[in-house]
CSV table of C-alpha atoms and ligand atoms in Angstrom, one decimal:
chain,number,residue,atom,x,y,z
S,1,MET,CA,118.7,107.3,105.0
S,2,SER,CA,116.2,106.9,107.9
S,3,ARG,CA,117.6,106.8,111.5
S,4,ALA,CA,115.9,103.5,112.0
S,5,GLY,CA,117.9,102.1,109.0
S,6,LEU,CA,114.9,101.2,107.2
S,7,SER,CA,114.6,101.1,103.6
S,8,ARG,CA,112.6,103.6,101.5
S,9,LEU,CA,109.9,100.7,101.3
S,10,GLY,CA,110.3,99.9,105.1
S,11,GLN,CA,109.8,103.7,106.0
S,12,ARG,CA,106.9,104.0,103.4
S,13,ILE,CA,105.1,100.8,104.2
S,14,GLN,CA,101.8,101.5,106.4
S,15,GLU,CA,99.6,98.8,108.1
S,16,PRO,CA,97.4,97.5,105.4
S,17,ALA,CA,93.8,98.2,106.3
S,18,ILE,CA,93.0,94.5,105.4
S,19,SER,CA,95.1,93.6,108.3
S,20,TRP,CA,93.5,96.2,110.8
S,21,LEU,CA,90.0,94.8,109.6
S,22,MET,CA,90.5,91.5,110.1
S,23,LYS,CA,92.1,92.0,113.5
S,24,LEU,CA,89.3,93.9,114.6
S,25,THR,CA,86.7,91.4,112.9
S,26,LEU,CA,88.3,88.6,115.1
S,27,SER,CA,88.9,90.6,118.3
S,28,GLN,CA,85.7,92.0,119.0
S,29,PRO,CA,83.0,89.7,120.2
S,30,GLY,CA,79.7,91.1,119.4
S,31,MET,CA,81.0,93.2,116.4
S,32,ALA,CA,78.7,92.6,113.4
S,33,SER,CA,81.2,92.7,110.7
S,34,LEU,CA,80.3,93.0,107.2
S,35,ALA,CA,84.0,94.2,106.2
S,36,ALA,CA,86.3,91.4,106.0
S,37,GLY,CA,86.3,89.2,102.8
S,38,PHE,CA,86.3,86.0,104.9
S,39,THR,CA,84.7,83.3,103.3
S,40,ASP,CA,81.7,81.3,104.7
S,41,ASN,CA,82.7,79.2,107.6
S,42,LEU,CA,80.0,76.6,107.4
S,43,SER,CA,80.7,75.7,103.8
S,44,LEU,CA,84.4,75.2,104.2
S,45,PRO,CA,85.1,71.6,103.0
S,46,VAL,CA,86.2,69.9,106.1
S,47,GLU,CA,85.1,66.3,105.4
S,48,ALA,CA,86.5,66.3,101.8
S,49,VAL,CA,89.9,67.6,103.2
S,50,ARG,CA,89.9,65.1,106.2
S,51,GLU,CA,89.5,62.5,103.7
S,52,ILE,CA,92.1,63.8,101.3
S,53,VAL,CA,94.7,64.3,104.0
S,54,GLU,CA,94.2,60.7,105.3
S,55,SER,CA,94.5,59.1,102.0
S,56,VAL,CA,97.6,61.0,101.2
S,57,LEU,CA,99.1,60.4,104.5
S,58,ALA,CA,98.2,56.7,104.1
S,59,ARG,CA,100.2,56.2,101.0
S,60,PRO,CA,104.1,56.5,102.4
S,61,ARG,CA,105.1,57.6,98.8
S,62,LEU,CA,102.4,60.0,98.4
S,63,GLY,CA,102.8,61.4,102.3
S,64,ARG,CA,106.3,62.1,102.2
S,65,ALA,CA,106.2,64.0,98.7
S,66,ALA,CA,103.6,66.3,100.3
S,67,LEU,CA,105.6,66.9,103.2
S,68,GLN,CA,108.7,67.7,101.2
S,69,TYR,CA,109.7,70.9,99.6
S,70,GLY,CA,108.6,71.1,96.0
S,71,SER,CA,109.5,73.2,92.9
S,72,THR,CA,109.2,76.8,92.6
S,73,ALA,CA,106.6,76.7,89.7
S,74,GLY,CA,104.4,74.3,92.0
S,75,ASP,CA,103.2,70.6,91.7
S,76,GLU,CA,103.2,69.3,88.3
S,77,SER,CA,100.0,67.6,88.7
S,78,LEU,CA,98.1,70.7,90.1
S,79,ARG,CA,99.5,72.9,87.4
S,80,ASP,CA,97.8,70.2,84.9
S,81,LEU,CA,94.6,70.0,86.6
S,82,THR,CA,94.3,73.9,86.9
S,83,SER,CA,95.3,74.3,83.3
S,84,GLN,CA,92.2,71.7,82.4
S,85,HIS,CA,89.7,73.6,84.6
S,86,LEU,CA,90.7,76.8,83.4
S,87,ARG,CA,90.3,75.6,79.6
S,88,ALA,CA,87.1,73.8,80.5
S,89,SER,CA,85.6,77.0,81.7
S,90,ASP,CA,86.5,79.1,79.0
S,91,MET,CA,85.5,76.5,76.4
S,92,GLU,CA,81.9,76.3,78.2
S,93,ALA,CA,81.6,80.0,78.6
S,94,SER,CA,82.7,80.9,75.0
S,95,GLY,CA,80.7,77.8,73.4
S,96,LYS,CA,84.1,77.3,71.4
S,97,PRO,CA,86.9,74.8,71.6
S,98,GLN,CA,90.1,76.6,72.7
S,99,PRO,CA,93.8,75.4,72.1
S,100,SER,CA,95.4,73.8,74.7
S,101,SER,CA,98.4,75.5,74.2
S,102,LEU,CA,96.8,78.7,75.5
S,103,TYR,CA,96.5,77.2,78.8
S,104,SER,CA,99.9,75.5,78.9
S,105,PRO,CA,100.9,74.2,82.3
S,106,ASP,CA,104.4,75.5,81.2
S,107,ARG,CA,103.6,78.8,81.4
S,108,LEU,CA,101.2,78.3,84.8
S,109,LEU,CA,102.6,78.6,88.4
S,110,ILE,CA,101.1,78.2,91.6
S,111,THR,CA,101.5,80.7,94.3
S,112,HIS,CA,100.6,81.3,98.2
S,113,GLY,CA,96.9,82.8,97.2
S,114,SER,CA,96.4,84.8,94.1
S,115,GLN,CA,97.5,87.8,96.3
S,116,GLN,CA,101.1,86.6,95.9
S,117,LEU,CA,100.8,86.5,92.3
S,118,LEU,CA,99.5,90.1,92.3
S,119,TYR,CA,102.4,91.2,94.0
S,120,LEU,CA,105.0,89.2,92.1
S,121,CYS,CA,103.6,90.7,88.7
S,122,THR,CA,103.6,94.1,90.0
S,123,GLU,CA,107.3,93.7,91.3
S,124,ALA,CA,108.1,91.9,87.9
S,125,LEU,CA,106.5,94.9,85.8
S,126,CYS,CA,106.8,98.0,87.7
S,127,ASP,CA,109.4,100.3,89.0
S,128,GLU,CA,109.1,103.3,91.7
S,129,GLY,CA,106.9,105.9,89.7
S,130,ASP,CA,105.4,103.8,87.1
S,131,TRP,CA,101.7,103.8,86.3
S,132,VAL,CA,99.1,100.9,86.5
S,133,LEU,CA,95.5,101.8,85.8
S,134,VAL,CA,92.8,100.5,88.1
S,135,GLU,CA,89.3,100.4,88.1
S,136,ASP,CA,87.1,102.9,89.9
S,137,PRO,CA,86.7,101.5,92.4
S,138,THR,CA,89.3,98.5,92.8
S,139,TYR,CA,90.3,95.9,95.1
S,140,PHE,CA,91.7,98.1,98.0
S,141,VAL,CA,94.4,95.8,99.0
S,142,TYR,CA,96.1,96.0,95.6
S,143,LEU,CA,96.0,99.6,95.8
S,144,GLY,CA,98.1,99.0,99.1
S,145,ILE,CA,100.6,96.9,96.9
S,146,LEU,CA,100.9,99.7,94.3
S,147,ARG,CA,101.4,102.3,97.3
S,148,SER,CA,104.1,100.3,99.0
S,149,ARG,CA,106.0,99.7,95.9
S,150,GLY,CA,105.8,103.5,95.0
S,151,VAL,CA,103.9,102.6,91.8
S,152,ARG,CA,101.3,105.2,90.9
S,153,ALA,CA,97.5,104.3,90.3
S,154,ARG,CA,95.2,106.1,88.1
S,155,GLY,CA,91.5,105.2,88.0
S,156,VAL,CA,89.1,104.4,85.2
S,157,ARG,CA,85.4,104.8,85.6
S,158,MET,CA,83.1,101.7,85.4
S,159,ARG,CA,79.9,101.0,83.8
S,160,ALA,CA,77.5,98.1,84.6
S,161,ASP,CA,79.4,95.7,82.4
S,162,GLY,CA,82.8,96.6,83.3
S,163,LEU,CA,85.3,99.3,82.1
S,164,ASP,CA,84.1,102.9,80.8
S,165,LEU,CA,86.1,102.3,77.3
S,166,ALA,CA,85.7,106.0,76.2
S,167,HIS,CA,87.2,107.1,79.8
S,168,LEU,CA,89.9,104.4,79.4
S,169,GLU,CA,90.6,105.9,76.0
S,170,GLU,CA,90.7,109.3,77.4
S,171,VAL,CA,93.0,108.3,80.2
S,172,LEU,CA,95.5,106.6,77.8
S,173,GLU,CA,95.4,109.6,75.3
S,174,SER,CA,96.0,112.1,78.2
S,175,MET,CA,99.0,109.9,79.3
S,176,LYS,CA,100.3,110.0,76.0
S,177,ALA,CA,100.2,113.7,75.7
S,178,SER,CA,101.8,114.1,79.0
S,179,GLY,CA,104.6,111.5,78.2
S,180,GLU,CA,103.4,109.5,81.1
S,181,LEU,CA,102.4,106.6,78.7
S,182,ARG,CA,106.0,105.5,78.8
S,183,ARG,CA,105.6,104.5,82.4
S,184,LEU,CA,102.4,102.9,82.1
S,185,LYS,CA,102.8,99.1,82.6
S,186,MET,CA,99.4,97.6,82.7
S,187,ILE,CA,95.8,97.6,83.5
S,188,TYR,CA,94.4,95.7,86.6
S,189,SER,CA,90.7,94.7,86.3
S,190,VAL,CA,89.1,92.2,88.7
S,191,THR,CA,86.7,90.8,85.8
S,192,TYR,CA,84.2,88.4,88.0
S,193,PHE,CA,82.0,89.8,90.5
S,194,GLN,CA,84.4,92.5,91.2
S,195,ASN,CA,85.5,93.6,94.7
S,196,PRO,CA,84.0,95.7,95.8
S,197,SER,CA,81.6,96.7,93.3
S,198,SER,CA,80.3,93.2,92.2
S,199,ILE,CA,80.4,94.0,88.6
S,200,THR,CA,81.3,91.6,86.0
S,201,THR,CA,83.2,92.7,82.8
S,202,CYS,CA,81.6,91.3,79.7
S,203,PHE,CA,84.0,89.6,77.2
S,204,ALA,CA,83.3,92.3,74.3
S,205,LYS,CA,84.8,94.8,77.0
S,206,LYS,CA,88.0,92.6,77.8
S,207,LYS,CA,88.5,92.3,73.8
S,208,ALA,CA,88.0,96.0,73.5
S,209,ALA,CA,90.3,97.0,76.3
S,210,LEU,CA,93.0,94.8,75.0
S,211,ALA,CA,92.7,96.3,71.3
S,212,LEU,CA,92.7,99.9,72.9
S,213,LEU,CA,96.2,98.8,74.8
S,214,LYS,CA,97.5,97.7,71.6
S,215,ARG,CA,96.8,101.1,69.8
S,216,TYR,CA,99.0,102.6,72.7
S,217,GLU,CA,102.0,100.2,72.8
S,218,SER,CA,104.3,101.9,70.0
S,219,ALA,CA,103.9,105.2,72.4
S,220,ALA,CA,104.6,103.6,75.4
S,221,GLY,CA,107.6,101.8,73.8
S,222,HIS,CA,106.7,98.5,75.4
S,223,PRO,CA,103.9,95.9,75.9
S,224,LEU,CA,101.0,97.1,78.0
S,225,TYR,CA,99.5,94.2,79.9
S,226,TYR,CA,95.8,93.2,81.2
S,227,LEU,CA,96.0,92.0,84.5
S,228,GLU,CA,93.0,89.8,84.7
S,229,ASP,CA,92.1,89.0,88.5
S,230,ALA,CA,89.5,86.6,88.4
S,231,ALA,CA,89.3,85.7,92.1
S,232,TYR,CA,85.5,85.3,92.3
S,233,ARG,CA,84.8,83.5,88.9
S,234,GLU,CA,83.7,80.4,90.6
S,235,LEU,CA,81.2,82.2,92.9
S,236,ARG,CA,78.3,82.9,90.6
S,237,PHE,CA,74.9,82.3,91.5
S,238,ALA,CA,73.1,84.0,88.5
S,239,GLY,CA,73.5,84.1,84.8
S,240,ASP,CA,76.3,82.4,82.7
S,241,ASP,CA,80.2,82.3,83.1
S,242,VAL,CA,82.0,84.9,80.9
S,243,SER,CA,85.0,83.7,78.9
S,244,SER,CA,88.4,85.2,80.4
S,245,ALA,CA,90.4,87.5,78.5
S,246,LEU,CA,93.0,85.0,77.6
S,247,VAL,CA,90.5,83.8,74.8
S,248,ALA,CA,90.5,87.4,73.1
S,249,PRO,CA,93.0,88.4,70.4
S,250,ARG,CA,96.5,89.0,72.0
S,251,GLY,CA,95.2,87.1,75.0
S,252,ALA,CA,98.1,84.8,75.0
S,253,SER,CA,100.8,87.5,74.7
S,254,ARG,CA,99.1,90.2,76.8
S,255,VAL,CA,96.9,88.7,79.5
S,256,LEU,CA,98.2,87.9,82.9
S,257,TYR,CA,95.7,85.6,84.5
S,258,ALA,CA,95.3,85.5,88.4
S,259,GLY,CA,93.1,82.6,89.9
S,260,THR,CA,92.6,81.1,93.2
S,261,TYR,CA,91.4,78.2,95.0
S,262,SER,CA,90.5,80.4,98.1
S,263,LYS,CA,87.3,81.5,97.4
S,264,PRO,CA,85.8,78.5,95.6
S,265,PHE,CA,87.3,75.6,98.1
S,266,ALA,CA,89.3,76.8,101.0
S,267,SER,CA,90.6,80.2,101.9
S,268,GLY,CA,92.9,78.8,104.6
S,269,ALA,CA,94.9,76.8,102.1
S,270,ARG,CA,95.8,80.0,100.3
S,271,VAL,CA,96.7,78.1,96.9
S,272,GLY,CA,96.4,80.6,93.9
S,273,PHE,CA,97.8,80.4,90.5
S,274,GLY,CA,99.0,82.5,87.6
S,275,LEU,CA,98.8,81.9,83.8
S,276,LEU,CA,101.3,84.1,82.5
S,277,PRO,CA,103.0,85.2,78.7
S,278,GLU,CA,106.8,85.3,78.3
S,279,PRO,CA,108.9,87.0,79.4
S,280,VAL,CA,106.8,88.1,82.7
S,281,PHE,CA,106.5,84.1,83.4
S,282,THR,CA,110.1,83.7,83.8
S,283,ALA,CA,110.7,86.9,85.8
S,284,VAL,CA,107.7,86.2,88.3
S,285,LEU,CA,109.1,82.5,88.6
S,286,ARG,CA,112.7,83.9,89.5
S,287,ILE,CA,111.3,86.5,91.9
S,288,LYS,CA,109.2,83.8,93.7
S,289,GLY,CA,112.2,81.6,93.6
S,290,ASN,CA,113.7,84.6,95.9
S,291,HIS,CA,110.6,84.9,98.1
S,292,ASP,CA,110.0,81.3,99.0
S,293,PHE,CA,111.1,79.1,96.2
S,294,GLY,CA,107.6,77.4,96.2
S,295,THR,CA,104.2,77.4,97.5
S,296,SER,CA,103.2,74.8,100.4
S,297,ASN,CA,103.6,71.6,98.8
S,298,PHE,CA,101.3,69.9,101.5
S,299,LEU,CA,98.8,72.4,100.3
S,300,GLN,CA,99.3,72.0,96.7
S,301,GLN,CA,98.7,68.3,97.0
S,302,LEU,CA,95.4,68.8,99.0
S,303,LEU,CA,94.1,70.9,96.1
S,304,ALA,CA,95.4,68.5,93.3
S,305,GLU,CA,93.7,65.7,95.0
S,306,ALA,CA,90.4,67.9,95.3
S,307,LEU,CA,90.6,68.4,91.7
S,308,ALA,CA,91.5,65.1,90.9
S,309,ARG,CA,88.8,63.2,93.0
S,310,GLY,CA,86.1,65.3,92.0
S,311,HIS,CA,85.7,67.1,95.3
S,312,PHE,CA,85.9,70.7,93.7
S,313,ARG,CA,83.7,70.1,91.0
S,314,LYS,CA,80.9,68.8,93.5
S,315,HIS,CA,81.7,71.4,96.4
S,316,LEU,CA,81.0,74.5,93.8
S,317,PRO,CA,77.1,74.1,93.7
S,318,ARG,CA,76.8,73.9,97.2
S,319,LEU,CA,79.0,76.7,97.7
S,320,ARG,CA,77.0,78.7,95.1
S,321,ALA,CA,73.7,77.8,96.8
S,322,ARG,CA,75.0,79.0,100.0
S,323,TYR,CA,76.3,82.1,99.2
S,324,ALA,CA,73.1,82.9,96.9
S,325,SER,CA,71.1,82.3,100.1
S,326,LYS,CA,73.2,84.7,102.3
S,327,ARG,CA,73.2,87.2,99.4
S,328,ALA,CA,69.1,86.9,99.6
S,329,VAL,CA,69.4,87.4,103.5
S,330,MET,CA,71.6,90.6,103.0
S,331,THR,CA,69.6,92.4,100.2
S,332,GLN,CA,66.2,91.3,102.0
S,333,ALA,CA,67.5,93.1,105.0
S,334,ILE,CA,68.8,96.2,103.0
S,335,ARG,CA,65.4,96.5,101.5
S,336,GLU,CA,63.7,96.3,105.0
S,337,ARG,CA,66.2,98.5,106.6
S,338,PHE,CA,68.2,100.9,104.5
S,339,PRO,CA,66.5,104.5,103.7
S,340,SER,CA,65.5,105.3,100.2
S,341,GLY,CA,68.4,107.5,99.6
S,342,VAL,CA,71.0,104.8,99.6
S,343,ARG,CA,71.7,103.2,96.3
S,344,TRP,CA,73.0,99.7,96.0
S,345,GLU,CA,72.9,96.9,93.3
S,346,ASP,CA,71.7,93.3,93.8
S,347,PRO,CA,74.9,91.1,93.1
S,348,GLN,CA,74.9,88.0,90.9
S,349,GLY,CA,77.8,86.4,92.6
S,350,GLY,CA,80.9,87.1,94.6
S,351,LEU,CA,80.7,88.2,98.3
S,352,TYR,CA,79.7,91.9,98.2
S,353,VAL,CA,76.9,94.5,98.1
S,354,TRP,CA,78.0,98.1,97.1
S,355,ALA,CA,75.9,100.6,98.6
S,356,THR,CA,76.2,104.3,98.1
S,357,LEU,CA,74.7,107.0,100.7
S,358,PRO,CA,74.1,110.5,99.6
S,359,SER,CA,77.0,112.5,98.9
S,360,ARG,CA,76.5,114.7,102.1
S,361,CYS,CA,77.3,111.6,104.2
S,362,PRO,CA,80.9,110.5,104.0
S,363,THR,CA,81.7,106.9,105.4
S,364,GLY,CA,85.6,106.6,105.3
S,365,PHE,CA,87.5,106.0,108.5
S,366,GLN,CA,87.6,109.5,109.8
S,367,SER,CA,84.0,110.1,109.2
S,368,ARG,CA,81.3,110.4,112.0
S,369,PHE,CA,79.3,107.7,110.1
S,370,PHE,CA,82.1,105.1,110.7
S,371,LYS,CA,83.0,106.2,114.2
S,372,GLN,CA,79.4,105.8,114.9
S,373,ALA,CA,79.1,102.6,113.1
S,374,LEU,CA,82.1,101.1,115.1
S,375,ALA,CA,80.3,102.4,118.4
S,376,ALA,CA,77.2,100.6,117.2
S,377,LYS,CA,79.3,97.3,116.6
S,378,VAL,CA,78.9,97.1,112.9
S,379,LEU,CA,82.0,97.2,110.7
S,380,TYR,CA,81.9,98.1,106.8
S,381,VAL,CA,84.7,98.5,104.4
S,382,PRO,CA,84.7,102.5,103.7
S,383,GLY,CA,84.3,103.1,99.8
S,384,ASP,CA,87.2,105.6,99.6
S,385,LEU,CA,89.7,103.2,100.4
S,386,CYS,CA,89.0,101.5,96.9
S,387,TYR,CA,89.9,104.5,94.9
S,388,ALA,CA,93.2,105.7,93.5
S,389,SER,CA,94.5,108.7,94.9
S,390,ASP,CA,94.9,110.6,91.6
S,391,ARG,CA,94.1,114.0,90.7
S,392,SER,CA,92.3,113.3,87.6
S,393,ARG,CA,88.6,112.8,89.5
S,394,ARG,CA,87.0,113.1,92.7
S,395,PRO,CA,86.4,109.4,94.3
S,396,SER,CA,83.1,108.7,95.8
S,397,ARG,CA,83.6,109.2,99.6
S,398,SER,CA,80.0,107.9,100.7
S,399,SER,CA,79.9,104.2,99.9
S,400,MET,CA,80.5,101.1,101.5
S,401,ARG,CA,81.5,97.5,100.6
S,402,LEU,CA,79.3,95.1,102.8
S,403,SER,CA,80.2,91.5,102.6
S,404,PHE,CA,78.0,88.5,103.3
S,405,GLY,CA,81.0,86.1,103.1
S,406,GLY,CA,82.2,85.5,106.5
S,407,SER,CA,79.2,86.4,108.8
S,408,GLU,CA,76.3,83.9,109.4
S,409,GLU,CA,72.8,85.0,108.7
S,410,SER,CA,71.8,86.2,112.1
S,411,GLY,CA,75.2,88.6,111.9
S,412,ILE,CA,74.3,90.0,108.4
S,413,ARG,CA,70.7,90.8,109.8
S,414,THR,CA,72.3,92.3,113.0
S,415,GLY,CA,74.8,94.2,110.9
S,416,ILE,CA,72.3,95.5,108.1
S,417,GLU,CA,69.7,96.6,111.2
S,418,ARG,CA,72.6,98.6,113.0
S,419,LEU,CA,73.7,100.3,109.7
S,420,GLY,CA,70.1,101.1,108.8
S,421,ARG,CA,69.5,102.7,112.2
S,422,LEU,CA,72.4,104.9,111.8
S,423,MET,CA,71.3,105.9,108.4
S,424,GLU,CA,67.9,107.2,109.6
S,425,LYS,CA,69.8,108.9,112.5
S,426,HIS,CA,71.6,110.6,109.4
S,427,LYS,CA,68.3,111.5,107.8
S,428,LEU,CA,69.2,109.8,104.5
Q,1,LIG,C1,89.8,90.9,94.0
Q,1,LIG,C2,90.9,89.9,94.8
Q,1,LIG,N1,91.9,89.3,94.3
Q,1,LIG,C3,92.5,88.5,95.2
Q,1,LIG,C4,92.4,88.2,96.2
Q,1,LIG,C5,93.3,87.2,97.1
Q,1,LIG,O1,92.7,86.3,97.4
Q,1,LIG,P1,93.9,84.9,97.7
Q,1,LIG,O2,95.2,85.1,98.0
Q,1,LIG,O3,93.2,84.2,99.0
Q,1,LIG,O4,93.7,84.0,96.4
Q,1,LIG,C6,91.2,88.8,96.9
Q,1,LIG,C7,91.0,88.1,98.5
Q,1,LIG,O5,90.0,88.7,99.0
Q,1,LIG,C8,90.3,89.6,96.2
Q,1,LIG,O6,89.3,90.1,96.7
């Protein structure tokens, strides 16, 4: 028992790096922040939201409903519209009709951002000591959820089109041999313009990963789920959309799909959603009932109206064009300023460039490079935050995630210029 009377979670919990990075970004004028995953300020749909709010409040019945509590699963019209949006995206991406039953609003729930859904799914499936497979690298905030809940994470290597399937099989096989497979619950995959690497998982890999999980289910003794985090799906500025894993065989029974309106519409509204199979849906819904018994109804109405009146659809091309141009500003600055020893990929969507310095130059919070970057007033996310700390392999310690989401063009250029100067000082 802790002297302060804290629970094991209360004692174990550390300040999430995301909170610290966001605080630093907001509190330090002059800091060029390429760290926090803020969305682009100038493209936030202020006018559309003003029009929607005015019109909702002008209709007393609708206005009162919006200002009242709602249901735990979420507003019915938003669930319907979300299900239609998801189905339409998958039909377009796959070029095939998809059954409406796959996207049934009855198994769709609205959450406080997709972040809450990730937390709830983890709570519903994992006990302390269980395992979740994550990508190498992965969304570091999700690693924080796992750590705080005492869930163990093991990394699976990535290739340019998603998971390294041979490595996934190797990991599953070794977990089977060691008996750890019985405590494996799911694989967590950020499938579109991944945070942090910007890799998009091709559909064939989603299908193959589900087939591989199926092969190991009898040894595990329970279903092995595929948590598909599609947070950046709509932020695509090149190439075609890719179908979700829902469309693959066993997609309906094994895929937990996490989506959000934060990135493609308004991050301040924090409205996300999940499409889940039973029995996970019911467990998550009940846990949410204890957390908050429903996401803000007012914000749900806002999103429902934005979808129903076409604001959302009209907003996307503008948003994509804006991010594409900010991406071009960042990549151009990188070409001009970063030494040739730094490797990076030009992203096709999302908010990030993932850059890797030579291994002799670590970039973590405790590194000389990071401290010098802070002193030079530029902030990035150290790559080593994005790796599960498992003993099966050594994570990259010299990468960085650079975001072109929140900063304006001049801030992006300044940030890259400051980093470039520092890299030159380190003779990279
Ligand atoms: C990969 C990924 N998933 C989920 C989220 C959570 O976003 P939200 O809760 O705003 O939907 C983020 C936010 O940055 C993210 O990068």
